[in-house]
Amino acid sequence: MIKLIATDMDGTLLNAAHEISQDNIEAIKYAQSQGITVVIATGRAFYEASTPVAETDLSMPYICLNGAEVRDESFNIMSTSNLNHELVQRIKGILNREDVYYQIYTNRGIYTEDPTRDLDIYLDIAKQAGQEADVEKIKAGIQKRIENGTLKVVDSYEDIEDIPGELIMKVLAFNPDVEKINAIGNELSDIPSLAISSSSRGNLEITHFDAQKGIALETIADKLNIDLKDVMALGDNLNDVSMLERVGYPVAMENAMPEVKAIAKLVTDTNENSGVGKAIMKLLNEENK
C-alpha cells in the first residue's frame, strides 16, 4: 500500500515550460487527501525547486541537490551533506585538467565564472529534450537569476570557500563531448566519498556520497515509519536511479532514459502529458478497487 511518494522535477513533474500541470496538481492533492506524504526529489537547489511549486497551492517536503539538502513543508532545513575542502579540490583539479566547464552549488546560491557558458548548458538541455530553445528567454532568465542573487558570478571559484558560512553542496559539470564527460565521471567515481550521477546528457552531478536521492528518501521513510516497499518514486534520469531501485513502486516517465525504464515496474506518460499525475491516479485507483 502506497504511503509515501517522491517525484523528480525536471523531465518528470515539470513540463517544458517548467510548470506543474493542473492534472499533476490534482493527483498530488488527491494522494495527500488519502494521508500519503508527497515529496519533491530534485537535483535543483531549493531556491530553484520552490519557484514552480510556489505558483501552485501545493505544500511538500523537498529533497534538493540530489539529497545534499532536505527541507520540510515549512522550508526548515532537516539535514545537509556538503563537500569538504579536500574533495572540492580533487573535483576541481580533474575538471580543470580536462578543461570542462562547471558550476558550484552552495547552501546560498549557484556560482559561475562565465554566465555565457551557462547559456550553452540550457541550449544543450533543450536540444537533448527535442525542444526548440528560446535563446532570448533563456538569456533573460539567466540575467534575472543574477539580479536576484541566486546565480552569482565570481572571478574565481577559489574565493567561494573563503566566504563565511558558505557550504559547497554540489558541482555540476557539463561538456557536449559525451565520451569525455563519461570518462571523467568514471574517474570521479573512483573517489569513495563521492556520488556521481547525471540529470541530462553531457552533464555530471557531483555530490558527497551521502547526498543521493535514494538515501534521503530512505531517511524520510524511516522517520515516518514507512517501509520502502510502500513507497512510490517517479523519475526520468540517472540521478533518480538511487531512489527508484530502493522503493516498492518505481515509475519511469515515457521520456526517461532506457536505464531508468529498465528498473521501473511502470512506465507512465511523458512529462508533457502529466505522466506523474496519471501514474499516481492509476496506482491509487488500483489499490482502492
JSON list of C-alpha atoms in Angstrom, two decimals, residues 51-286:
[
{"chain": "A", "resi": 51, "resn": "THR", "atom": "CA", "xyz": [9.68, 28.50, -7.63]},
{"chain": "A", "resi": 52, "resn": "PRO", "atom": "CA", "xyz": [7.39, 26.23, -9.72]},
{"chain": "A", "resi": 53, "resn": "VAL", "atom": "CA", "xyz": [5.74, 24.90, -6.54]},
{"chain": "A", "resi": 54, "resn": "ALA", "atom": "CA", "xyz": [5.11, 28.44, -5.26]},
{"chain": "A", "resi": 55, "resn": "GLU", "atom": "CA", "xyz": [2.97, 29.08, -8.33]},
{"chain": "A", "resi": 56, "resn": "THR", "atom": "CA", "xyz": [0.56, 26.41, -7.03]},
{"chain": "A", "resi": 57, "resn": "ASP", "atom": "CA", "xyz": [-1.06, 25.89, -3.64]},
{"chain": "A", "resi": 58, "resn": "LEU", "atom": "CA", "xyz": [0.87, 22.67, -3.00]},
{"chain": "A", "resi": 59, "resn": "SER", "atom": "CA", "xyz": [2.84, 22.11, 0.19]},
{"chain": "A", "resi": 60, "resn": "MET", "atom": "CA", "xyz": [5.50, 19.39, 0.21]},
{"chain": "A", "resi": 61, "resn": "PRO", "atom": "CA", "xyz": [8.87, 18.48, 1.74]},
{"chain": "A", "resi": 62, "resn": "TYR", "atom": "CA", "xyz": [11.93, 18.84, -0.50]},
{"chain": "A", "resi": 63, "resn": "ILE", "atom": "CA", "xyz": [14.91, 16.63, -1.24]},
{"chain": "A", "resi": 64, "resn": "CYS", "atom": "CA", "xyz": [17.23, 19.10, -3.01]},
{"chain": "A", "resi": 65, "resn": "LEU", "atom": "CA", "xyz": [20.61, 18.89, -4.70]},
{"chain": "A", "resi": 66, "resn": "ASN", "atom": "CA", "xyz": [20.15, 15.12, -5.10]},
{"chain": "A", "resi": 67, "resn": "GLY", "atom": "CA", "xyz": [19.86, 14.75, -1.33]},
{"chain": "A", "resi": 68, "resn": "ALA", "atom": "CA", "xyz": [22.52, 17.21, -0.18]},
{"chain": "A", "resi": 69, "resn": "GLU", "atom": "CA", "xyz": [19.74, 19.21, 1.48]},
{"chain": "A", "resi": 70, "resn": "VAL", "atom": "CA", "xyz": [16.37, 18.12, 2.88]},
{"chain": "A", "resi": 71, "resn": "ARG", "atom": "CA", "xyz": [13.64, 20.56, 3.93]},
{"chain": "A", "resi": 72, "resn": "ASP", "atom": "CA", "xyz": [10.21, 20.06, 5.49]},
{"chain": "A", "resi": 73, "resn": "GLU", "atom": "CA", "xyz": [6.93, 21.57, 4.28]},
{"chain": "A", "resi": 74, "resn": "SER", "atom": "CA", "xyz": [7.74, 24.81, 6.13]},
{"chain": "A", "resi": 75, "resn": "PHE", "atom": "CA", "xyz": [11.12, 25.01, 4.36]},
{"chain": "A", "resi": 76, "resn": "ASN", "atom": "CA", "xyz": [13.07, 24.27, 7.54]},
{"chain": "A", "resi": 77, "resn": "ILE", "atom": "CA", "xyz": [16.38, 22.52, 6.80]},
{"chain": "A", "resi": 78, "resn": "MET", "atom": "CA", "xyz": [16.27, 19.00, 8.21]},
{"chain": "A", "resi": 79, "resn": "SER", "atom": "CA", "xyz": [19.68, 17.76, 7.02]},
{"chain": "A", "resi": 80, "resn": "THR", "atom": "CA", "xyz": [22.62, 18.72, 4.81]},
{"chain": "A", "resi": 81, "resn": "SER", "atom": "CA", "xyz": [25.63, 16.96, 3.33]},
{"chain": "A", "resi": 82, "resn": "ASN", "atom": "CA", "xyz": [28.39, 19.11, 1.88]},
{"chain": "A", "resi": 83, "resn": "LEU", "atom": "CA", "xyz": [31.70, 18.57, 0.12]},
{"chain": "A", "resi": 84, "resn": "ASN", "atom": "CA", "xyz": [34.77, 19.31, 2.24]},
{"chain": "A", "resi": 85, "resn": "HIS", "atom": "CA", "xyz": [37.80, 21.25, 1.04]},
{"chain": "A", "resi": 86, "resn": "GLU", "atom": "CA", "xyz": [39.82, 18.18, 0.06]},
{"chain": "A", "resi": 87, "resn": "LEU", "atom": "CA", "xyz": [37.01, 16.74, -2.06]},
{"chain": "A", "resi": 88, "resn": "VAL", "atom": "CA", "xyz": [36.32, 20.09, -3.72]},
{"chain": "A", "resi": 89, "resn": "GLN", "atom": "CA", "xyz": [39.99, 20.47, -4.64]},
{"chain": "A", "resi": 90, "resn": "ARG", "atom": "CA", "xyz": [40.13, 16.96, -6.14]},
{"chain": "A", "resi": 91, "resn": "ILE", "atom": "CA", "xyz": [36.97, 17.58, -8.18]},
{"chain": "A", "resi": 92, "resn": "LYS", "atom": "CA", "xyz": [38.16, 20.96, -9.46]},
{"chain": "A", "resi": 93, "resn": "GLY", "atom": "CA", "xyz": [41.59, 19.53, -10.25]},
{"chain": "A", "resi": 94, "resn": "ILE", "atom": "CA", "xyz": [40.14, 16.86, -12.54]},
{"chain": "A", "resi": 95, "resn": "LEU", "atom": "CA", "xyz": [37.63, 19.20, -14.23]},
{"chain": "A", "resi": 96, "resn": "ASN", "atom": "CA", "xyz": [40.19, 21.95, -14.76]},
{"chain": "A", "resi": 97, "resn": "ARG", "atom": "CA", "xyz": [42.72, 19.46, -16.14]},
{"chain": "A", "resi": 98, "resn": "GLU", "atom": "CA", "xyz": [40.19, 18.33, -18.73]},
{"chain": "A", "resi": 99, "resn": "ASP", "atom": "CA", "xyz": [39.01, 21.90, -19.45]},
{"chain": "A", "resi": 100, "resn": "VAL", "atom": "CA", "xyz": [35.41, 21.04, -18.54]},
{"chain": "A", "resi": 101, "resn": "TYR", "atom": "CA", "xyz": [33.06, 23.85, -17.54]},
{"chain": "A", "resi": 102, "resn": "TYR", "atom": "CA", "xyz": [31.29, 23.55, -14.20]},
{"chain": "A", "resi": 103, "resn": "GLN", "atom": "CA", "xyz": [29.09, 25.44, -11.75]},
{"chain": "A", "resi": 104, "resn": "ILE", "atom": "CA", "xyz": [29.32, 25.24, -7.98]},
{"chain": "A", "resi": 105, "resn": "TYR", "atom": "CA", "xyz": [26.14, 24.95, -5.90]},
{"chain": "A", "resi": 106, "resn": "THR", "atom": "CA", "xyz": [26.28, 26.09, -2.29]},
{"chain": "A", "resi": 107, "resn": "ASN", "atom": "CA", "xyz": [23.75, 26.48, 0.51]},
{"chain": "A", "resi": 108, "resn": "ARG", "atom": "CA", "xyz": [23.28, 30.08, -0.62]},
{"chain": "A", "resi": 109, "resn": "GLY", "atom": "CA", "xyz": [23.41, 30.13, -4.39]},
{"chain": "A", "resi": 110, "resn": "ILE", "atom": "CA", "xyz": [24.88, 28.90, -7.64]},
{"chain": "A", "resi": 111, "resn": "TYR", "atom": "CA", "xyz": [28.29, 30.20, -8.64]},
{"chain": "A", "resi": 112, "resn": "THR", "atom": "CA", "xyz": [29.63, 30.60, -12.17]},
{"chain": "A", "resi": 113, "resn": "GLU", "atom": "CA", "xyz": [32.84, 32.03, -13.58]},
{"chain": "A", "resi": 114, "resn": "ASP", "atom": "CA", "xyz": [31.24, 32.55, -17.00]},
{"chain": "A", "resi": 115, "resn": "PRO", "atom": "CA", "xyz": [27.47, 33.11, -17.47]},
{"chain": "A", "resi": 116, "resn": "THR", "atom": "CA", "xyz": [27.84, 32.71, -21.25]},
{"chain": "A", "resi": 117, "resn": "ARG", "atom": "CA", "xyz": [28.76, 29.05, -20.64]},
{"chain": "A", "resi": 118, "resn": "ASP", "atom": "CA", "xyz": [25.54, 28.68, -18.63]},
{"chain": "A", "resi": 119, "resn": "LEU", "atom": "CA", "xyz": [23.64, 29.55, -21.80]},
{"chain": "A", "resi": 120, "resn": "ASP", "atom": "CA", "xyz": [25.37, 26.66, -23.58]},
{"chain": "A", "resi": 121, "resn": "ILE", "atom": "CA", "xyz": [24.14, 24.27, -20.88]},
{"chain": "A", "resi": 122, "resn": "TYR", "atom": "CA", "xyz": [20.50, 25.32, -21.24]},
{"chain": "A", "resi": 123, "resn": "LEU", "atom": "CA", "xyz": [20.65, 25.23, -25.03]},
{"chain": "A", "resi": 124, "resn": "ASP", "atom": "CA", "xyz": [22.05, 21.69, -24.97]},
{"chain": "A", "resi": 125, "resn": "ILE", "atom": "CA", "xyz": [19.44, 20.52, -22.43]},
{"chain": "A", "resi": 126, "resn": "ALA", "atom": "CA", "xyz": [16.67, 21.80, -24.71]},
{"chain": "A", "resi": 127, "resn": "LYS", "atom": "CA", "xyz": [18.31, 20.15, -27.72]},
{"chain": "A", "resi": 128, "resn": "GLN", "atom": "CA", "xyz": [18.59, 16.77, -25.98]},
{"chain": "A", "resi": 129, "resn": "ALA", "atom": "CA", "xyz": [14.92, 17.03, -24.95]},
{"chain": "A", "resi": 130, "resn": "GLY", "atom": "CA", "xyz": [13.98, 17.62, -28.58]},
{"chain": "A", "resi": 131, "resn": "GLN", "atom": "CA", "xyz": [12.79, 21.14, -27.82]},
{"chain": "A", "resi": 132, "resn": "GLU", "atom": "CA", "xyz": [13.35, 24.39, -29.71]},
{"chain": "A", "resi": 133, "resn": "ALA", "atom": "CA", "xyz": [15.27, 26.63, -27.31]},
{"chain": "A", "resi": 134, "resn": "ASP", "atom": "CA", "xyz": [14.19, 30.25, -26.93]},
{"chain": "A", "resi": 135, "resn": "VAL", "atom": "CA", "xyz": [17.65, 31.84, -26.68]},
{"chain": "A", "resi": 136, "resn": "GLU", "atom": "CA", "xyz": [16.45, 35.30, -25.66]},
{"chain": "A", "resi": 137, "resn": "LYS", "atom": "CA", "xyz": [14.15, 33.86, -23.00]},
{"chain": "A", "resi": 138, "resn": "ILE", "atom": "CA", "xyz": [16.99, 31.75, -21.60]},
{"chain": "A", "resi": 139, "resn": "LYS", "atom": "CA", "xyz": [19.32, 34.77, -21.57]},
{"chain": "A", "resi": 140, "resn": "ALA", "atom": "CA", "xyz": [16.67, 36.81, -19.76]},
{"chain": "A", "resi": 141, "resn": "GLY", "atom": "CA", "xyz": [16.24, 34.00, -17.23]},
{"chain": "A", "resi": 142, "resn": "ILE", "atom": "CA", "xyz": [19.98, 33.88, -16.55]},
{"chain": "A", "resi": 143, "resn": "GLN", "atom": "CA", "xyz": [20.10, 37.65, -16.11]},
{"chain": "A", "resi": 144, "resn": "LYS", "atom": "CA", "xyz": [17.13, 37.54, -13.74]},
{"chain": "A", "resi": 145, "resn": "ARG", "atom": "CA", "xyz": [18.88, 34.90, -11.62]},
{"chain": "A", "resi": 146, "resn": "ILE", "atom": "CA", "xyz": [21.99, 37.09, -11.49]},
{"chain": "A", "resi": 147, "resn": "GLU", "atom": "CA", "xyz": [19.91, 40.09, -10.45]},
{"chain": "A", "resi": 148, "resn": "ASN", "atom": "CA", "xyz": [18.02, 38.24, -7.70]},
{"chain": "A", "resi": 149, "resn": "GLY", "atom": "CA", "xyz": [21.23, 36.70, -6.39]},
{"chain": "A", "resi": 150, "resn": "THR", "atom": "CA", "xyz": [20.58, 33.01, -6.96]},
{"chain": "A", "resi": 151, "resn": "LEU", "atom": "CA", "xyz": [23.23, 32.94, -9.71]},
{"chain": "A", "resi": 152, "resn": "LYS", "atom": "CA", "xyz": [26.44, 34.57, -8.53]},
{"chain": "A", "resi": 153, "resn": "VAL", "atom": "CA", "xyz": [29.27, 35.49, -10.90]},
{"chain": "A", "resi": 154, "resn": "VAL", "atom": "CA", "xyz": [32.78, 35.20, -9.44]},
{"chain": "A", "resi": 155, "resn": "ASP", "atom": "CA", "xyz": [36.23, 35.78, -10.89]},
{"chain": "A", "resi": 156, "resn": "SER", "atom": "CA", "xyz": [37.45, 32.51, -9.40]},
{"chain": "A", "resi": 157, "resn": "TYR", "atom": "CA", "xyz": [35.80, 29.54, -7.71]},
{"chain": "A", "resi": 158, "resn": "GLU", "atom": "CA", "xyz": [38.76, 29.58, -5.30]},
{"chain": "A", "resi": 159, "resn": "ASP", "atom": "CA", "xyz": [37.11, 32.52, -3.50]},
{"chain": "A", "resi": 160, "resn": "ILE", "atom": "CA", "xyz": [33.93, 30.62, -2.52]},
{"chain": "A", "resi": 161, "resn": "GLU", "atom": "CA", "xyz": [35.33, 28.66, 0.41]},
{"chain": "A", "resi": 162, "resn": "ASP", "atom": "CA", "xyz": [36.62, 31.88, 1.98]},
{"chain": "A", "resi": 163, "resn": "ILE", "atom": "CA", "xyz": [33.07, 33.21, 2.38]},
{"chain": "A", "resi": 164, "resn": "PRO", "atom": "CA", "xyz": [31.89, 32.64, 6.00]},
{"chain": "A", "resi": 165, "resn": "GLY", "atom": "CA", "xyz": [29.04, 30.12, 6.23]},
{"chain": "A", "resi": 166, "resn": "GLU", "atom": "CA", "xyz": [29.27, 29.07, 2.59]},
{"chain": "A", "resi": 167, "resn": "LEU", "atom": "CA", "xyz": [29.00, 25.28, 2.13]},
{"chain": "A", "resi": 168, "resn": "ILE", "atom": "CA", "xyz": [29.66, 23.63, -1.22]},
{"chain": "A", "resi": 169, "resn": "MET", "atom": "CA", "xyz": [26.89, 21.08, -1.79]},
{"chain": "A", "resi": 170, "resn": "LYS", "atom": "CA", "xyz": [27.18, 20.09, -5.46]},
{"chain": "A", "resi": 171, "resn": "VAL", "atom": "CA", "xyz": [29.34, 20.57, -8.53]},
{"chain": "A", "resi": 172, "resn": "LEU", "atom": "CA", "xyz": [27.55, 20.47, -11.90]},
{"chain": "A", "resi": 173, "resn": "ALA", "atom": "CA", "xyz": [29.90, 19.77, -14.81]},
{"chain": "A", "resi": 174, "resn": "PHE", "atom": "CA", "xyz": [28.99, 20.00, -18.48]},
{"chain": "A", "resi": 175, "resn": "ASN", "atom": "CA", "xyz": [30.60, 19.10, -21.78]},
{"chain": "A", "resi": 176, "resn": "PRO", "atom": "CA", "xyz": [28.92, 18.23, -25.10]},
{"chain": "A", "resi": 177, "resn": "ASP", "atom": "CA", "xyz": [31.56, 15.51, -25.68]},
{"chain": "A", "resi": 178, "resn": "VAL", "atom": "CA", "xyz": [29.68, 12.63, -24.04]},
{"chain": "A", "resi": 179, "resn": "GLU", "atom": "CA", "xyz": [32.61, 10.25, -24.28]},
{"chain": "A", "resi": 180, "resn": "LYS", "atom": "CA", "xyz": [34.81, 12.75, -22.48]},
{"chain": "A", "resi": 181, "resn": "ILE", "atom": "CA", "xyz": [32.28, 13.52, -19.74]},
{"chain": "A", "resi": 182, "resn": "ASN", "atom": "CA", "xyz": [31.67, 9.79, -19.16]},
{"chain": "A", "resi": 183, "resn": "ALA", "atom": "CA", "xyz": [35.40, 9.18, -18.76]},
{"chain": "A", "resi": 184, "resn": "ILE", "atom": "CA", "xyz": [35.59, 11.98, -16.20]},
{"chain": "A", "resi": 185, "resn": "GLY", "atom": "CA", "xyz": [32.59, 10.52, -14.39]},
{"chain": "A", "resi": 186, "resn": "ASN", "atom": "CA", "xyz": [34.32, 7.15, -14.19]},
{"chain": "A", "resi": 187, "resn": "GLU", "atom": "CA", "xyz": [37.46, 8.79, -12.77]},
{"chain": "A", "resi": 188, "resn": "LEU", "atom": "CA", "xyz": [35.47, 10.70, -10.17]},
{"chain": "A", "resi": 189, "resn": "SER", "atom": "CA", "xyz": [33.55, 7.54, -9.26]},
{"chain": "A", "resi": 190, "resn": "ASP", "atom": "CA", "xyz": [36.82, 6.04, -8.03]},
{"chain": "A", "resi": 191, "resn": "ILE", "atom": "CA", "xyz": [36.82, 8.56, -5.17]},
{"chain": "A", "resi": 192, "resn": "PRO", "atom": "CA", "xyz": [34.91, 6.69, -2.43]},
{"chain": "A", "resi": 193, "resn": "SER", "atom": "CA", "xyz": [33.37, 9.76, -0.78]},
{"chain": "A", "resi": 194, "resn": "LEU", "atom": "CA", "xyz": [31.69, 10.99, -3.97]},
{"chain": "A", "resi": 195, "resn": "ALA", "atom": "CA", "xyz": [28.38, 10.19, -5.66]},
{"chain": "A", "resi": 196, "resn": "ILE", "atom": "CA", "xyz": [28.33, 10.77, -9.42]},
{"chain": "A", "resi": 197, "resn": "SER", "atom": "CA", "xyz": [25.06, 10.98, -11.33]},
{"chain": "A", "resi": 198, "resn": "SER", "atom": "CA", "xyz": [23.53, 12.81, -14.27]},
{"chain": "A", "resi": 199, "resn": "SER", "atom": "CA", "xyz": [20.36, 14.79, -14.94]},
{"chain": "A", "resi": 200, "resn": "SER", "atom": "CA", "xyz": [20.83, 15.18, -18.69]},
{"chain": "A", "resi": 201, "resn": "ARG", "atom": "CA", "xyz": [23.08, 14.00, -21.50]},
{"chain": "A", "resi": 202, "resn": "GLY", "atom": "CA", "xyz": [26.53, 15.55, -21.21]},
{"chain": "A", "resi": 203, "resn": "ASN", "atom": "CA", "xyz": [26.41, 16.59, -17.58]},
{"chain": "A", "resi": 204, "resn": "LEU", "atom": "CA", "xyz": [27.70, 15.25, -14.28]},
{"chain": "A", "resi": 205, "resn": "GLU", "atom": "CA", "xyz": [26.18, 15.97, -10.88]},
{"chain": "A", "resi": 206, "resn": "ILE", "atom": "CA", "xyz": [28.85, 15.54, -8.22]},
{"chain": "A", "resi": 207, "resn": "THR", "atom": "CA", "xyz": [27.89, 15.38, -4.55]},
{"chain": "A", "resi": 208, "resn": "HIS", "atom": "CA", "xyz": [29.06, 13.75, -1.36]},
{"chain": "A", "resi": 209, "resn": "PHE", "atom": "CA", "xyz": [28.31, 10.02, -1.32]},
{"chain": "A", "resi": 210, "resn": "ASP", "atom": "CA", "xyz": [25.70, 10.59, 1.41]},
{"chain": "A", "resi": 211, "resn": "ALA", "atom": "CA", "xyz": [23.90, 13.06, -0.85]},
{"chain": "A", "resi": 212, "resn": "GLN", "atom": "CA", "xyz": [21.78, 10.79, -3.03]},
{"chain": "A", "resi": 213, "resn": "LYS", "atom": "CA", "xyz": [18.03, 10.93, -3.59]},
{"chain": "A", "resi": 214, "resn": "GLY", "atom": "CA", "xyz": [17.62, 7.32, -2.53]},
{"chain": "A", "resi": 215, "resn": "ILE", "atom": "CA", "xyz": [19.44, 7.79, 0.77]},
{"chain": "A", "resi": 216, "resn": "ALA", "atom": "CA", "xyz": [17.46, 10.95, 1.57]},
{"chain": "A", "resi": 217, "resn": "LEU", "atom": "CA", "xyz": [14.17, 9.25, 0.69]},
{"chain": "A", "resi": 218, "resn": "GLU", "atom": "CA", "xyz": [15.05, 6.25, 2.83]},
{"chain": "A", "resi": 219, "resn": "THR", "atom": "CA", "xyz": [15.77, 8.58, 5.76]},
{"chain": "A", "resi": 220, "resn": "ILE", "atom": "CA", "xyz": [12.39, 10.30, 5.33]},
{"chain": "A", "resi": 221, "resn": "ALA", "atom": "CA", "xyz": [10.62, 6.93, 5.15]},
{"chain": "A", "resi": 222, "resn": "ASP", "atom": "CA", "xyz": [12.35, 5.80, 8.34]},
{"chain": "A", "resi": 223, "resn": "LYS", "atom": "CA", "xyz": [11.26, 8.95, 10.19]},
{"chain": "A", "resi": 224, "resn": "LEU", "atom": "CA", "xyz": [7.67, 8.32, 9.08]},
{"chain": "A", "resi": 225, "resn": "ASN", "atom": "CA", "xyz": [7.92, 4.61, 9.98]},
{"chain": "A", "resi": 226, "resn": "ILE", "atom": "CA", "xyz": [7.15, 3.69, 6.37]},
{"chain": "A", "resi": 227, "resn": "ASP", "atom": "CA", "xyz": [8.59, 0.56, 4.79]},
{"chain": "A", "resi": 228, "resn": "LEU", "atom": "CA", "xyz": [10.27, 1.22, 1.44]},
{"chain": "A", "resi": 229, "resn": "LYS", "atom": "CA", "xyz": [8.00, -1.39, -0.16]},
{"chain": "A", "resi": 230, "resn": "ASP", "atom": "CA", "xyz": [5.19, 1.13, 0.45]},
{"chain": "A", "resi": 231, "resn": "VAL", "atom": "CA", "xyz": [6.99, 3.97, -1.32]},
{"chain": "A", "resi": 232, "resn": "MET", "atom": "CA", "xyz": [6.44, 5.16, -4.89]},
{"chain": "A", "resi": 233, "resn": "ALA", "atom": "CA", "xyz": [9.15, 7.10, -6.75]},
{"chain": "A", "resi": 234, "resn": "LEU", "atom": "CA", "xyz": [8.98, 8.72, -10.18]},
{"chain": "A", "resi": 235, "resn": "GLY", "atom": "CA", "xyz": [11.88, 9.86, -12.36]},
{"chain": "A", "resi": 236, "resn": "ASP", "atom": "CA", "xyz": [13.44, 10.09, -15.79]},
{"chain": "A", "resi": 237, "resn": "ASN", "atom": "CA", "xyz": [17.21, 10.27, -15.44]},
{"chain": "A", "resi": 238, "resn": "LEU", "atom": "CA", "xyz": [20.26, 8.69, -13.81]},
{"chain": "A", "resi": 239, "resn": "ASN", "atom": "CA", "xyz": [20.12, 10.82, -10.67]},
{"chain": "A", "resi": 240, "resn": "ASP", "atom": "CA", "xyz": [16.74, 9.19, -9.95]},
{"chain": "A", "resi": 241, "resn": "VAL", "atom": "CA", "xyz": [18.08, 5.63, -10.00]},
{"chain": "A", "resi": 242, "resn": "SER", "atom": "CA", "xyz": [19.16, 5.58, -6.35]},
{"chain": "A", "resi": 243, "resn": "MET", "atom": "CA", "xyz": [15.57, 6.11, -5.23]},
{"chain": "A", "resi": 244, "resn": "LEU", "atom": "CA", "xyz": [13.83, 4.04, -7.90]},
{"chain": "A", "resi": 245, "resn": "GLU", "atom": "CA", "xyz": [15.91, 0.97, -7.09]},
{"chain": "A", "resi": 246, "resn": "ARG", "atom": "CA", "xyz": [15.03, 1.19, -3.38]},
{"chain": "A", "resi": 247, "resn": "VAL", "atom": "CA", "xyz": [11.24, 1.51, -3.49]},
{"chain": "A", "resi": 248, "resn": "GLY", "atom": "CA", "xyz": [8.37, -0.89, -3.98]},
{"chain": "A", "resi": 249, "resn": "TYR", "atom": "CA", "xyz": [6.73, 1.20, -6.71]},
{"chain": "A", "resi": 250, "resn": "PRO", "atom": "CA", "xyz": [9.40, 2.54, -9.13]},
{"chain": "A", "resi": 251, "resn": "VAL", "atom": "CA", "xyz": [7.88, 4.55, -12.00]},
{"chain": "A", "resi": 252, "resn": "ALA", "atom": "CA", "xyz": [9.69, 5.83, -15.10]},
{"chain": "A", "resi": 253, "resn": "MET", "atom": "CA", "xyz": [8.47, 8.52, -17.44]},
{"chain": "A", "resi": 254, "resn": "GLU", "atom": "CA", "xyz": [7.90, 7.65, -21.09]},
{"chain": "A", "resi": 255, "resn": "ASN", "atom": "CA", "xyz": [10.64, 10.19, -21.84]},
{"chain": "A", "resi": 256, "resn": "ALA", "atom": "CA", "xyz": [13.03, 8.52, -19.36]},
{"chain": "A", "resi": 257, "resn": "MET", "atom": "CA", "xyz": [16.44, 7.12, -20.20]},
{"chain": "A", "resi": 258, "resn": "PRO", "atom": "CA", "xyz": [16.49, 3.36, -21.02]},
{"chain": "A", "resi": 259, "resn": "GLU", "atom": "CA", "xyz": [18.46, 2.63, -17.82]},
{"chain": "A", "resi": 260, "resn": "VAL", "atom": "CA", "xyz": [15.64, 4.19, -15.78]},
{"chain": "A", "resi": 261, "resn": "LYS", "atom": "CA", "xyz": [12.89, 2.34, -17.62]},
{"chain": "A", "resi": 262, "resn": "ALA", "atom": "CA", "xyz": [14.77, -0.92, -17.08]},
{"chain": "A", "resi": 263, "resn": "ILE", "atom": "CA", "xyz": [14.28, -0.77, -13.29]},
{"chain": "A", "resi": 264, "resn": "ALA", "atom": "CA", "xyz": [10.72, 0.55, -13.34]},
{"chain": "A", "resi": 265, "resn": "LYS", "atom": "CA", "xyz": [7.63, -1.53, -12.66]},
{"chain": "A", "resi": 266, "resn": "LEU", "atom": "CA", "xyz": [5.52, 1.03, -14.52]},
{"chain": "A", "resi": 267, "resn": "VAL", "atom": "CA", "xyz": [6.31, 3.36, -17.42]},
{"chain": "A", "resi": 268, "resn": "THR", "atom": "CA", "xyz": [3.86, 6.25, -17.37]},
{"chain": "A", "resi": 269, "resn": "ASP", "atom": "CA", "xyz": [3.17, 9.01, -19.91]},
{"chain": "A", "resi": 270, "resn": "THR", "atom": "CA", "xyz": [5.64, 11.82, -20.67]},
{"chain": "A", "resi": 271, "resn": "ASN", "atom": "CA", "xyz": [6.23, 14.89, -18.53]},
{"chain": "A", "resi": 272, "resn": "GLU", "atom": "CA", "xyz": [4.46, 16.91, -21.22]},
{"chain": "A", "resi": 273, "resn": "ASN", "atom": "CA", "xyz": [1.32, 14.79, -20.76]},
{"chain": "A", "resi": 274, "resn": "SER", "atom": "CA", "xyz": [1.08, 14.81, -16.94]},
{"chain": "A", "resi": 275, "resn": "GLY", "atom": "CA", "xyz": [2.69, 11.39, -16.56]},
{"chain": "A", "resi": 276, "resn": "VAL", "atom": "CA", "xyz": [3.19, 11.90, -12.82]},
{"chain": "A", "resi": 277, "resn": "GLY", "atom": "CA", "xyz": [-0.48, 12.56, -12.20]},
{"chain": "A", "resi": 278, "resn": "LYS", "atom": "CA", "xyz": [-1.53, 9.63, -14.39]},
{"chain": "A", "resi": 279, "resn": "ALA", "atom": "CA", "xyz": [0.77, 7.23, -12.55]},
{"chain": "A", "resi": 280, "resn": "ILE", "atom": "CA", "xyz": [-0.41, 8.39, -9.13]},
{"chain": "A", "resi": 281, "resn": "MET", "atom": "CA", "xyz": [-4.07, 8.01, -10.05]},
{"chain": "A", "resi": 282, "resn": "LYS", "atom": "CA", "xyz": [-3.53, 4.65, -11.76]},
{"chain": "A", "resi": 283, "resn": "LEU", "atom": "CA", "xyz": [-1.78, 3.05, -8.80]},
{"chain": "A", "resi": 284, "resn": "LEU", "atom": "CA", "xyz": [-4.01, 4.56, -6.13]},
{"chain": "A", "resi": 285, "resn": "ASN", "atom": "CA", "xyz": [-7.18, 3.61, -8.02]},
{"chain": "A", "resi": 286, "resn": "GLU", "atom": "CA", "xyz": [-5.88, 0.04, -8.38]}
]
